Coordinates of N, CA and C in Angstrom, one line a residue:
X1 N -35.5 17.8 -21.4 CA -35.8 16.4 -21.1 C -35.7 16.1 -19.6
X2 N -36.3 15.1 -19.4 CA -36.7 14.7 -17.7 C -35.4 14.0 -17.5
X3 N -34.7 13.7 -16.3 CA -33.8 13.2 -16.0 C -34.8 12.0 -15.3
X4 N -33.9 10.6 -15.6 CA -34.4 9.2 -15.2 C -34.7 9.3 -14.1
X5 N -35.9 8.4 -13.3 CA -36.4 8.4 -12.2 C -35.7 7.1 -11.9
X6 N -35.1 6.5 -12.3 CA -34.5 5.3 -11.6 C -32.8 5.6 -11.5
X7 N -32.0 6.1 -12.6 CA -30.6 6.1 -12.3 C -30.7 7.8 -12.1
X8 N -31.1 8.4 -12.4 CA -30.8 10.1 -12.3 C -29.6 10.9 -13.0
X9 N -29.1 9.6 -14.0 CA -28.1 10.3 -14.7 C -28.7 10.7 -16.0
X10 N -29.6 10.0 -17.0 CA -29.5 10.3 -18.2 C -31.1 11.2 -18.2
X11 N -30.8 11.5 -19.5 CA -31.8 12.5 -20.2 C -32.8 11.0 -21.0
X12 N -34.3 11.2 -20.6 CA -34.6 10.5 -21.2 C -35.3 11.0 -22.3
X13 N -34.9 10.0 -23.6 CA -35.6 9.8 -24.9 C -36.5 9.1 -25.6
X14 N -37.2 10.1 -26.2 CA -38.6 8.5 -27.0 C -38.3 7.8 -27.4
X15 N -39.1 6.5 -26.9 CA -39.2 5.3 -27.1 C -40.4 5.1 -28.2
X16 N -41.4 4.5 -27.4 CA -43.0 3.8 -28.3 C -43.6 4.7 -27.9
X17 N -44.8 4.6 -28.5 CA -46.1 5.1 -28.7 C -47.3 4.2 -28.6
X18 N -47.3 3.2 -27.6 CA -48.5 2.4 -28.0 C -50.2 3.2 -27.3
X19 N -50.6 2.6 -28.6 CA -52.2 3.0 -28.0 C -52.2 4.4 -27.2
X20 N -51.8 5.3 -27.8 CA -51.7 6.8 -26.9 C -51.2 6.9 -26.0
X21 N -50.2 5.5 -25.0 CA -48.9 5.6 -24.4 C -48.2 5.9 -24.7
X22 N -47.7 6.8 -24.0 CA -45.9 7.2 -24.5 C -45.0 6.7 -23.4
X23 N -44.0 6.5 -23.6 CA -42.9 5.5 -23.2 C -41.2 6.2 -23.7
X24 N -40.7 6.1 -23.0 CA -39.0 6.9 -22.9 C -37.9 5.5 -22.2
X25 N -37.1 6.0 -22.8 CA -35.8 5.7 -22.5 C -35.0 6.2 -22.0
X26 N -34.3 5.3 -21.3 CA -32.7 6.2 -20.7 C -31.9 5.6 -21.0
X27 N -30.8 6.4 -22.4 CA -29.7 5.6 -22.6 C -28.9 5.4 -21.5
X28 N -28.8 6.0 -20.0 CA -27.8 5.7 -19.6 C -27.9 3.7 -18.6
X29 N -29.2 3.5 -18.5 CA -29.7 2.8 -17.4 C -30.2 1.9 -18.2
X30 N -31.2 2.4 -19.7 CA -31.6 1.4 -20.2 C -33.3 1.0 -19.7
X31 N -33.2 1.8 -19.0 CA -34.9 1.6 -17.9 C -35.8 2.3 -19.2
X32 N -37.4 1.5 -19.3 CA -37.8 2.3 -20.0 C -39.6 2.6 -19.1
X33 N -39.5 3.5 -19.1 CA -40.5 4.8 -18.6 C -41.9 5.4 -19.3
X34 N -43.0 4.8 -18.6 CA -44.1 5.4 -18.7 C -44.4 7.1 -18.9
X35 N -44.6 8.0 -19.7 CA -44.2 9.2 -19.7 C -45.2 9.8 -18.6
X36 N -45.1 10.6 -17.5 CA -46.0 11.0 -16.4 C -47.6 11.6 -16.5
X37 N -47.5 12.0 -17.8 CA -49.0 12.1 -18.3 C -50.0 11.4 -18.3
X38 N -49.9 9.8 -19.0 CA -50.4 9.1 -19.1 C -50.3 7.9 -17.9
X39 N -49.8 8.4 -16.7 CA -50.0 7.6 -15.5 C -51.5 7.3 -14.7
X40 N -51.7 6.4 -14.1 CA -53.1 6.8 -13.6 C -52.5 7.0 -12.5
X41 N -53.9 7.6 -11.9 CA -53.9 8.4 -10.5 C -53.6 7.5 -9.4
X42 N -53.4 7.8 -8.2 CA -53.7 7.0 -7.1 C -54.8 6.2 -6.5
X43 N -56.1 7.0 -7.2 CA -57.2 6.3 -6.8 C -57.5 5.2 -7.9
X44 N -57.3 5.6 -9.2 CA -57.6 4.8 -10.5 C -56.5 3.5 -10.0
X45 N -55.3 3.4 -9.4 CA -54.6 2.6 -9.2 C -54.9 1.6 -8.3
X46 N -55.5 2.3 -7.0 CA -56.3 1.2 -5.9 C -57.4 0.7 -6.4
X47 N -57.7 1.2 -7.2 CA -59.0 0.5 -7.6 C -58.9 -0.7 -8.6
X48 N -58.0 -0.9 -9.5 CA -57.2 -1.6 -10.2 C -57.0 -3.2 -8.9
X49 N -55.9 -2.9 -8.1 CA -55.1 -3.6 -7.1 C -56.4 -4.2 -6.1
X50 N -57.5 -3.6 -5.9 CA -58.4 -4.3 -5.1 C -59.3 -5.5 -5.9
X51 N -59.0 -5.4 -7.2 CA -59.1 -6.7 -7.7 C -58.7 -7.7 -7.9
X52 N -57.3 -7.6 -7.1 CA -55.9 -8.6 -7.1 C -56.7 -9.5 -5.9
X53 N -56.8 -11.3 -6.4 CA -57.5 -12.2 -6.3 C -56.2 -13.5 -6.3
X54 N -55.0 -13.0 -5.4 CA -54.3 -14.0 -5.5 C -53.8 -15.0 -4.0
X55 N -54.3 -15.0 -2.7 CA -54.9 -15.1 -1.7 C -54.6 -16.6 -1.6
X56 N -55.6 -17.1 -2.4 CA -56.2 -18.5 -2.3 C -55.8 -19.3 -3.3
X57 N -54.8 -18.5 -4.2 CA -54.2 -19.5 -5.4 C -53.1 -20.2 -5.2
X58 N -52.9 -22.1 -5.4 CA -51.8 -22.1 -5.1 C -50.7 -21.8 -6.1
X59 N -51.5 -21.8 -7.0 CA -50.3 -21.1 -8.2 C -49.7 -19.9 -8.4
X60 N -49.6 -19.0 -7.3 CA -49.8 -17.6 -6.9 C -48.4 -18.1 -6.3
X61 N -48.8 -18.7 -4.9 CA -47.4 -19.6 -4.0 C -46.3 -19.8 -5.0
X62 N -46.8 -21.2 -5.6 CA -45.6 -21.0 -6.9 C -44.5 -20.1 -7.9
X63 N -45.6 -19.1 -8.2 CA -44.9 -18.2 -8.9 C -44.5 -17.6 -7.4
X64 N -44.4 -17.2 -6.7 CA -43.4 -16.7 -5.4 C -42.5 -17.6 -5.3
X65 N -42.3 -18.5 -4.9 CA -41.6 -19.3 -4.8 C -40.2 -18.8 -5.7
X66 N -40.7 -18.3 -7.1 CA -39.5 -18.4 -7.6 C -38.3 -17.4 -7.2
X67 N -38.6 -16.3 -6.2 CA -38.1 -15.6 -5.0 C -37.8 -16.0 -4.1
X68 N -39.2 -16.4 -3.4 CA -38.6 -16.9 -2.0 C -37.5 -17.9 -2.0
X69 N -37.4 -19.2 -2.8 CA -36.6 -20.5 -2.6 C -34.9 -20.0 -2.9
X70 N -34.5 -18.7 -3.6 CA -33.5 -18.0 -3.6 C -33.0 -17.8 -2.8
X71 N -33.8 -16.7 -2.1 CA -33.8 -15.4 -1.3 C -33.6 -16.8 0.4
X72 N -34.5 -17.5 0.4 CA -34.3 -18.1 1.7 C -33.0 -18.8 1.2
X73 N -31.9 -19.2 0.3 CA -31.3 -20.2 0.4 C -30.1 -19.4 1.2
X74 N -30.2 -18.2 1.2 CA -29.2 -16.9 1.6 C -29.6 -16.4 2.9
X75 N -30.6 -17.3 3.7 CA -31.1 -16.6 5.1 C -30.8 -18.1 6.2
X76 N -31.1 -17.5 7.5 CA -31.2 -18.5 8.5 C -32.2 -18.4 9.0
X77 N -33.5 -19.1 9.6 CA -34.4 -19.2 10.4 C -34.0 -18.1 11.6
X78 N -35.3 -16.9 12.0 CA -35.0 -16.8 12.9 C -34.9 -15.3 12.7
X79 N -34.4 -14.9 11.1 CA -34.2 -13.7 10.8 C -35.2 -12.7 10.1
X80 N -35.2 -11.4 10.4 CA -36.2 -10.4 10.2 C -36.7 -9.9 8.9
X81 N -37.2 -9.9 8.6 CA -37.2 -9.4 6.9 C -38.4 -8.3 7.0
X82 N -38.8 -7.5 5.9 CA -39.7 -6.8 5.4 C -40.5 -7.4 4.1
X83 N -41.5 -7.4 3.8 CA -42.6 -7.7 2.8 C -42.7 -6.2 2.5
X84 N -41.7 -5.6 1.2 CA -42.4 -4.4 1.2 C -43.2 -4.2 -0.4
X85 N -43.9 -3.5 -0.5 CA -45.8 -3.7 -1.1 C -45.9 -4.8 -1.3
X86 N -46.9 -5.1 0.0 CA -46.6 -6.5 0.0 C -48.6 -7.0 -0.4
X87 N -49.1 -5.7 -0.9 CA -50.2 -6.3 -1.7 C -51.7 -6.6 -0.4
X88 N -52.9 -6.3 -1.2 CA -54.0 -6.9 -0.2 C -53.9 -8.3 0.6
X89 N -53.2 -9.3 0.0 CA -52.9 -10.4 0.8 C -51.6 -11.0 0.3
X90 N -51.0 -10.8 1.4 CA -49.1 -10.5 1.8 C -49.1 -12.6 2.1
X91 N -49.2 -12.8 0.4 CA -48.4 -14.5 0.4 C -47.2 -14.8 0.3
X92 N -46.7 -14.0 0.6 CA -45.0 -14.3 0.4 C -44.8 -13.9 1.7
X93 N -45.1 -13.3 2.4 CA -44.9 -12.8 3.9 C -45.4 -14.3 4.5
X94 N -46.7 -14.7 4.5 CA -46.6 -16.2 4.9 C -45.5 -17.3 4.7
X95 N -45.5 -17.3 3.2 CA -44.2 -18.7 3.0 C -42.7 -18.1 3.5
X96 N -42.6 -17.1 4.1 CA -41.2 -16.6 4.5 C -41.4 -17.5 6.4
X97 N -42.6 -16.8 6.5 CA -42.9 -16.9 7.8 C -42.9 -18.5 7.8
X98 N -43.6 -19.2 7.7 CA -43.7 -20.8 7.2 C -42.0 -21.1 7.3
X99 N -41.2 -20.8 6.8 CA -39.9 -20.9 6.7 C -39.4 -20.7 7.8
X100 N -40.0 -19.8 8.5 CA -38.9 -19.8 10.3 C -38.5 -18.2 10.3
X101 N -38.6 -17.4 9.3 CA -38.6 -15.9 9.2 C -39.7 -15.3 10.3
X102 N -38.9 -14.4 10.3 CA -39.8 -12.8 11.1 C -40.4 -11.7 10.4
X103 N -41.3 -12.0 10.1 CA -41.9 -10.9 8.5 C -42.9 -9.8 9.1
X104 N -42.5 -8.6 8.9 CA -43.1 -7.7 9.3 C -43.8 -7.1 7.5
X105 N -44.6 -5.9 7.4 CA -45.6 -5.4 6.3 C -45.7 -4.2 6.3
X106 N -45.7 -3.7 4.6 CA -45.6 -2.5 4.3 C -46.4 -2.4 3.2
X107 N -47.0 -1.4 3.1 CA -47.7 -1.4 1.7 C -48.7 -0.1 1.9
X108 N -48.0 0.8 0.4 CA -48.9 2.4 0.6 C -50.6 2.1 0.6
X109 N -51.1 1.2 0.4 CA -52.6 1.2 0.2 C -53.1 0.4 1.3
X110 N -52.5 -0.6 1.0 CA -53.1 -1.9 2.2 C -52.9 -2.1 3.6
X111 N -51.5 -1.7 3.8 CA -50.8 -2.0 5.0 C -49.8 -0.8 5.2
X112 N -50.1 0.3 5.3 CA -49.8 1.6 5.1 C -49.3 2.5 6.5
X113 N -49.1 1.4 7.8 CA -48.6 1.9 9.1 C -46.9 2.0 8.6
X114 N -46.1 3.6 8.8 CA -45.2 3.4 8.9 C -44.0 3.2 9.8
X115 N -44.6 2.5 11.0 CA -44.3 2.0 12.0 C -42.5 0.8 11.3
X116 N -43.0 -0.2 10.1 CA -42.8 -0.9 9.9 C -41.1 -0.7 9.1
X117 N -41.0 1.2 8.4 CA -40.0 1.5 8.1 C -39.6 2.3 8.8
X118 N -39.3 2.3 10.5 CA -38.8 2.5 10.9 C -37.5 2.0 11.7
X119 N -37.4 1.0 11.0 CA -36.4 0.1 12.0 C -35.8 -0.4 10.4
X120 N -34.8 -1.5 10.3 CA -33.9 -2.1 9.7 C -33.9 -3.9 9.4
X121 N -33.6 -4.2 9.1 CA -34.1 -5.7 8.7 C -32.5 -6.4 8.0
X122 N -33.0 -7.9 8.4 CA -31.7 -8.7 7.5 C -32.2 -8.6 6.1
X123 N -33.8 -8.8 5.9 CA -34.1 -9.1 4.1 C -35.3 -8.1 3.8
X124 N -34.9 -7.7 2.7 CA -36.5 -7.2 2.2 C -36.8 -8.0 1.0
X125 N -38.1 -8.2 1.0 CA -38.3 -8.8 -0.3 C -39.4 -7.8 -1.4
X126 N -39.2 -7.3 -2.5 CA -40.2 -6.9 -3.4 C -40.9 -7.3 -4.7
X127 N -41.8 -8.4 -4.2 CA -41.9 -8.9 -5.3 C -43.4 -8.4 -6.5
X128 N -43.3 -7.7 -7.5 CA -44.0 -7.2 -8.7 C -44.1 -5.9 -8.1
X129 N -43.5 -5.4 -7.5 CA -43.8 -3.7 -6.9 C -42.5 -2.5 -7.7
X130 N -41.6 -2.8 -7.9 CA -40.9 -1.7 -8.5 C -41.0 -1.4 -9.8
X131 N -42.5 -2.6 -10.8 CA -42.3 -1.7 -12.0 C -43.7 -0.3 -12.3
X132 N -44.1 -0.8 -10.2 CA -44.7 0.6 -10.0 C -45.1 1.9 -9.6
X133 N -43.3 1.6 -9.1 CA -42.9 3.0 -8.4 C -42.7 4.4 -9.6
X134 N -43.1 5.4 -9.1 CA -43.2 6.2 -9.8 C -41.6 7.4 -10.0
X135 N -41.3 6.9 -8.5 CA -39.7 7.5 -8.3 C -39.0 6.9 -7.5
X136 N -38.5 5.6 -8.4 CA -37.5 4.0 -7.9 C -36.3 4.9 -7.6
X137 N -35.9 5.5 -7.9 CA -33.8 5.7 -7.3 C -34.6 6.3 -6.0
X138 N -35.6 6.7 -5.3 CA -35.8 7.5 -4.4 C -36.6 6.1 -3.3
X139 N -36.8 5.4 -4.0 CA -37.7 4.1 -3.1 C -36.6 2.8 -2.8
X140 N -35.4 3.1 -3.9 CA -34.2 2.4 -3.8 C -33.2 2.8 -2.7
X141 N -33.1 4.0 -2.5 CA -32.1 4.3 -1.3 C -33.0 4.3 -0.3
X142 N -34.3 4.1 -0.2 CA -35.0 4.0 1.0 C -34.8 2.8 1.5
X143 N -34.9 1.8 0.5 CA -34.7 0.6 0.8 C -33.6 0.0 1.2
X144 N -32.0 0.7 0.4 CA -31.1 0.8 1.3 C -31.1 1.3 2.9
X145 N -31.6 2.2 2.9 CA -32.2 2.5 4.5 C -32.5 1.1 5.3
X146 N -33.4 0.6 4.8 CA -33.8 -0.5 5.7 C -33.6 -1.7 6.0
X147 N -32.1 -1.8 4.9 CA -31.1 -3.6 5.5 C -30.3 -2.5 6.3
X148 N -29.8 -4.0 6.9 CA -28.6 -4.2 8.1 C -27.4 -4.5 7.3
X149 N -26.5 -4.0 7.7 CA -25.2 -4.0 6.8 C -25.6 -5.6 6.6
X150 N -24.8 -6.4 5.2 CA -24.7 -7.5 4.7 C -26.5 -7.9 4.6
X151 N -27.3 -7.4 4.4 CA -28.8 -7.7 4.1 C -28.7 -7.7 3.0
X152 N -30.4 -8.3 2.8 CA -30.2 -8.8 1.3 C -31.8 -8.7 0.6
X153 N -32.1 -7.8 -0.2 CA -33.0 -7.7 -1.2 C -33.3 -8.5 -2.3
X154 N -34.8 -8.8 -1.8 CA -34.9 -9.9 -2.9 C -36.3 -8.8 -4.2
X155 N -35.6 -8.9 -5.4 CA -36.8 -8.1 -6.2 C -37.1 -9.1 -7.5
X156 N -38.3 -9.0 -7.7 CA -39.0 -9.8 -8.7 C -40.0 -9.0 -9.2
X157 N -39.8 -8.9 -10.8 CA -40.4 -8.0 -11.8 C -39.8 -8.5 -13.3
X158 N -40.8 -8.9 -14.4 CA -40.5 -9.3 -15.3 C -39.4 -8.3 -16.0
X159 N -38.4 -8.9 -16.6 CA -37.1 -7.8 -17.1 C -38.1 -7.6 -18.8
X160 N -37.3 -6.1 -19.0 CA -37.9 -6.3 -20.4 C -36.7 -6.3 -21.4
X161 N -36.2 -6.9 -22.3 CA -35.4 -7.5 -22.8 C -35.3 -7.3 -24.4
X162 N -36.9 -7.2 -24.9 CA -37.3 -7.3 -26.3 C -38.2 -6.1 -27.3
X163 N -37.1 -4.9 -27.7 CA -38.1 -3.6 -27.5 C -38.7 -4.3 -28.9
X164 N -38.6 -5.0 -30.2 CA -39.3 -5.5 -31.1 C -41.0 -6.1 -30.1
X165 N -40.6 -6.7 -29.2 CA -42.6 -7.7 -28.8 C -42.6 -6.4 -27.3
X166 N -42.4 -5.3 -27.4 CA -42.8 -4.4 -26.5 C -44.2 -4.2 -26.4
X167 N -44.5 -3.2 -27.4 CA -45.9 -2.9 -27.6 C -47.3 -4.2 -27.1
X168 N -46.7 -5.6 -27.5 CA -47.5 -6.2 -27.7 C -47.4 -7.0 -26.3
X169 N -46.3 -6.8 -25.2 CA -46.0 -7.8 -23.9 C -46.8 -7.5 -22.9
X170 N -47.5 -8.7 -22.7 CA -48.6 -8.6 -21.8 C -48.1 -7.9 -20.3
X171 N -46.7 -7.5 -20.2 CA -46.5 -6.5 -18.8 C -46.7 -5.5 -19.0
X172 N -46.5 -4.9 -20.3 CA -46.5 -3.3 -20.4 C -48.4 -3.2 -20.5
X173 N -49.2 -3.8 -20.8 CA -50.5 -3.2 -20.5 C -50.9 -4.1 -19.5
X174 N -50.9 -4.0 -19.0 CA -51.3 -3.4 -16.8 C -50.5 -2.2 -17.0
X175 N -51.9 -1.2 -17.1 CA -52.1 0.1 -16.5 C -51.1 1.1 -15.5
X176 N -50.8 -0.2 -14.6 CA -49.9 0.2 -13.1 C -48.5 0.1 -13.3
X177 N -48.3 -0.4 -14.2 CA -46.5 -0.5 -14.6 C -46.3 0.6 -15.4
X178 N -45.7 1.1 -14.8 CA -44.6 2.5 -15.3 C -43.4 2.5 -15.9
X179 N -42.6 1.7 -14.9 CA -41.0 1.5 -14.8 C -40.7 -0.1 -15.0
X180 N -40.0 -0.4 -16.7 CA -39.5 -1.7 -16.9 C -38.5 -1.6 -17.0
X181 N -37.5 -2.6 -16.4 CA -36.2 -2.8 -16.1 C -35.1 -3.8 -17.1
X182 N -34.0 -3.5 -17.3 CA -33.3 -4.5 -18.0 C -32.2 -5.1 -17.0
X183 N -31.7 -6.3 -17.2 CA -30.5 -6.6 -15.9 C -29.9 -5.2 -15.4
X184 N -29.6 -5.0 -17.1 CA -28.4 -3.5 -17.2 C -28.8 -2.7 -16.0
X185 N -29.9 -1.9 -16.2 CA -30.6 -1.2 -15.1 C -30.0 -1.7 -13.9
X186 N -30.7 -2.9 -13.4 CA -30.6 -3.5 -12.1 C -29.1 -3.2 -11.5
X187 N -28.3 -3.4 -12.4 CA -26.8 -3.8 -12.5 C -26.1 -1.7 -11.9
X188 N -27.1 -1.4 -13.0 CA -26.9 0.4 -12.6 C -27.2 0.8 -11.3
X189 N -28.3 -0.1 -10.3 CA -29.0 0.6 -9.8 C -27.9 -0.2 -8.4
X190 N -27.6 -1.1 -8.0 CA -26.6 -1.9 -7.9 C -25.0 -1.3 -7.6
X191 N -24.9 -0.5 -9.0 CA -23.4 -0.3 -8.6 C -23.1 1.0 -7.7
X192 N -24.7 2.1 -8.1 CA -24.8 3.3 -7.1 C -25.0 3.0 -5.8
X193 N -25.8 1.9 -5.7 CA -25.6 1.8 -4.1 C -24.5 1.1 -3.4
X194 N -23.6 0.4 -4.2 CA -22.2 0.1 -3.3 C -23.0 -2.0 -3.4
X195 N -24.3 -1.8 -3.2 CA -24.5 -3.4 -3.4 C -24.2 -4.4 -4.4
X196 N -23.8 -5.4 -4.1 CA -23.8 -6.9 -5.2 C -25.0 -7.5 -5.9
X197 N -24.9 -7.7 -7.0 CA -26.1 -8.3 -8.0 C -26.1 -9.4 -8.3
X198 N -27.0 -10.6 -7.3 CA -26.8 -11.8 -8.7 C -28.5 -12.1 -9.3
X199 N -28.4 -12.9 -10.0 CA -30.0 -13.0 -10.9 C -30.0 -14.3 -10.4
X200 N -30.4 -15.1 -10.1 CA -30.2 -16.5 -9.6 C -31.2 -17.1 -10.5
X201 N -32.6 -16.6 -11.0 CA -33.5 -17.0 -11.6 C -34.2 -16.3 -12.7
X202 N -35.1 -16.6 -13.6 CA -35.5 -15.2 -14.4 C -36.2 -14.1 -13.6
X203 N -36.2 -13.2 -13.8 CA -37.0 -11.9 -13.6 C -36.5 -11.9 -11.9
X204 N -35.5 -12.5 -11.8 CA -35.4 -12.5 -10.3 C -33.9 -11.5 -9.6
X205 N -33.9 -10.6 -9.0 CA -32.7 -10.3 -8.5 C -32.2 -10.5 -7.0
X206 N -31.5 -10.6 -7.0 CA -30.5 -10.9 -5.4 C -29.8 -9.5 -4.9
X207 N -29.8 -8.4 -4.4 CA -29.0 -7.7 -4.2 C -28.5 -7.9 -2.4
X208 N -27.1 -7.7 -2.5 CA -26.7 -7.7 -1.0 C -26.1 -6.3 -0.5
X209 N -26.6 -5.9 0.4 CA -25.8 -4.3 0.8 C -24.2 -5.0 1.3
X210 N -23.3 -4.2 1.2 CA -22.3 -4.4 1.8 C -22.3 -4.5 3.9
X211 N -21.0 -4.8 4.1 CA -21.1 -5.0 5.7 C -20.7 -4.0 5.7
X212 N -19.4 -3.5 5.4 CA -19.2 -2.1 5.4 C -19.6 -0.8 4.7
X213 N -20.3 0.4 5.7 CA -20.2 1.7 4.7 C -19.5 1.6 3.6
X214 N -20.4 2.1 2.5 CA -20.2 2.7 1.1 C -19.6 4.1 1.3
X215 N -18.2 4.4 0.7 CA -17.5 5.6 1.4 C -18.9 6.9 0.7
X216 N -18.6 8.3 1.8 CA -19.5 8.7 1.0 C -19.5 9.9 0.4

């Protein structure tokens, strides 16, 4: 059995089977997992994402919002953050910036200079991008990499909560989602890195790194 790509502790086990998807579990994290066969490729994936048409919507703003209005109530004007996959048009990097933030851009397709992970930040924000990492505990300590002691990650991604309306939840088919999360997960992924967890909103998380080193 494959060892979890998000906690790296458990062995994972079958889940569903929808529509010729296969899908796994990790009892230890609770994360449930796209099986790597039925992943699309990198090109089938950009090609997907270059249809993302959310730019000019203000209802697009809105649904951000339910991150950003968090995530900023825990910031001061002035401070640096990352937009990471921050998408063909980086609208949450505006309304941070709008806010009095310093938003710098990352994104493997779009905005793909890694100029931008090279340095460290008060916030990152990820919002609908980790349920498309392919190897999250490896994109999560990267991310630790990139706060400043006491920084604060903001992540938004619908939790999945309901394995009975699985098959049929309009997150699991988008193609590009791999990796669905439960708080539990979050809470797993949280206690390995030494960071604090709060959910302030649905599908919303708060994590804060510590000021001090995590012993190691």
């Amino acid at each position: 059995m494959a060892d979890c790509p998000v906690c790296e502790r458990g062995a994972l086990v079958s889940f569903q089977t929808v529509q010729g998807q296969h899908y796994l579990r990790c009892p230890e994290c609770q994360a449930t997992v796209m099986a790597e066969a039925c992943r699309l490729s990198a090109d089938q994936e950009r090609a997907i994402y270059d249809f993302h048409e959310n730019e000019a919507d203000p209802g697009y703003r809105r649904f951000l919002s339910k991150l950003a209005e968090p995530l900023l109530a825990r910031l001061t004007p002035g401070q640096q953050g990352l937009d990471f996959g921050c998408g063909p048009g980086p609208v949450l990097a505006e309304m941070l910036t709008e806010a009095g933030m310093v938003v710098s851009l990352y994104d493997p397709f779009f905005h793909p200079s890694t100029d931008a992970l090279a340095r460290q930040y008060d916030f990152v924000a990820c919002t609908e991008v980790v349920e498309h990492l392919h190897q999250p505990a490896r994109v999560f300590r990267q991310l630790d990499d990139l706060l400043k002691p006491g920084g604060w990650l903001g992540v938004m991604t619908c939790f999945q909560t309901d394995d009975s309306r699985f098959a049929n939840w309009h997150y699991r088919r988008d193609p590009t989602h791999v990796v669905f999360y439960r708080e539990h997960t979050l809470a797993v992924i949280a206690g390995q890195l030494g960071w604090s967890l709060s959910v302030p909103r649905k599908d919303v998380a708060l994590f804060q790194k510590p000021v001090t080193a995590r012993p190691a």
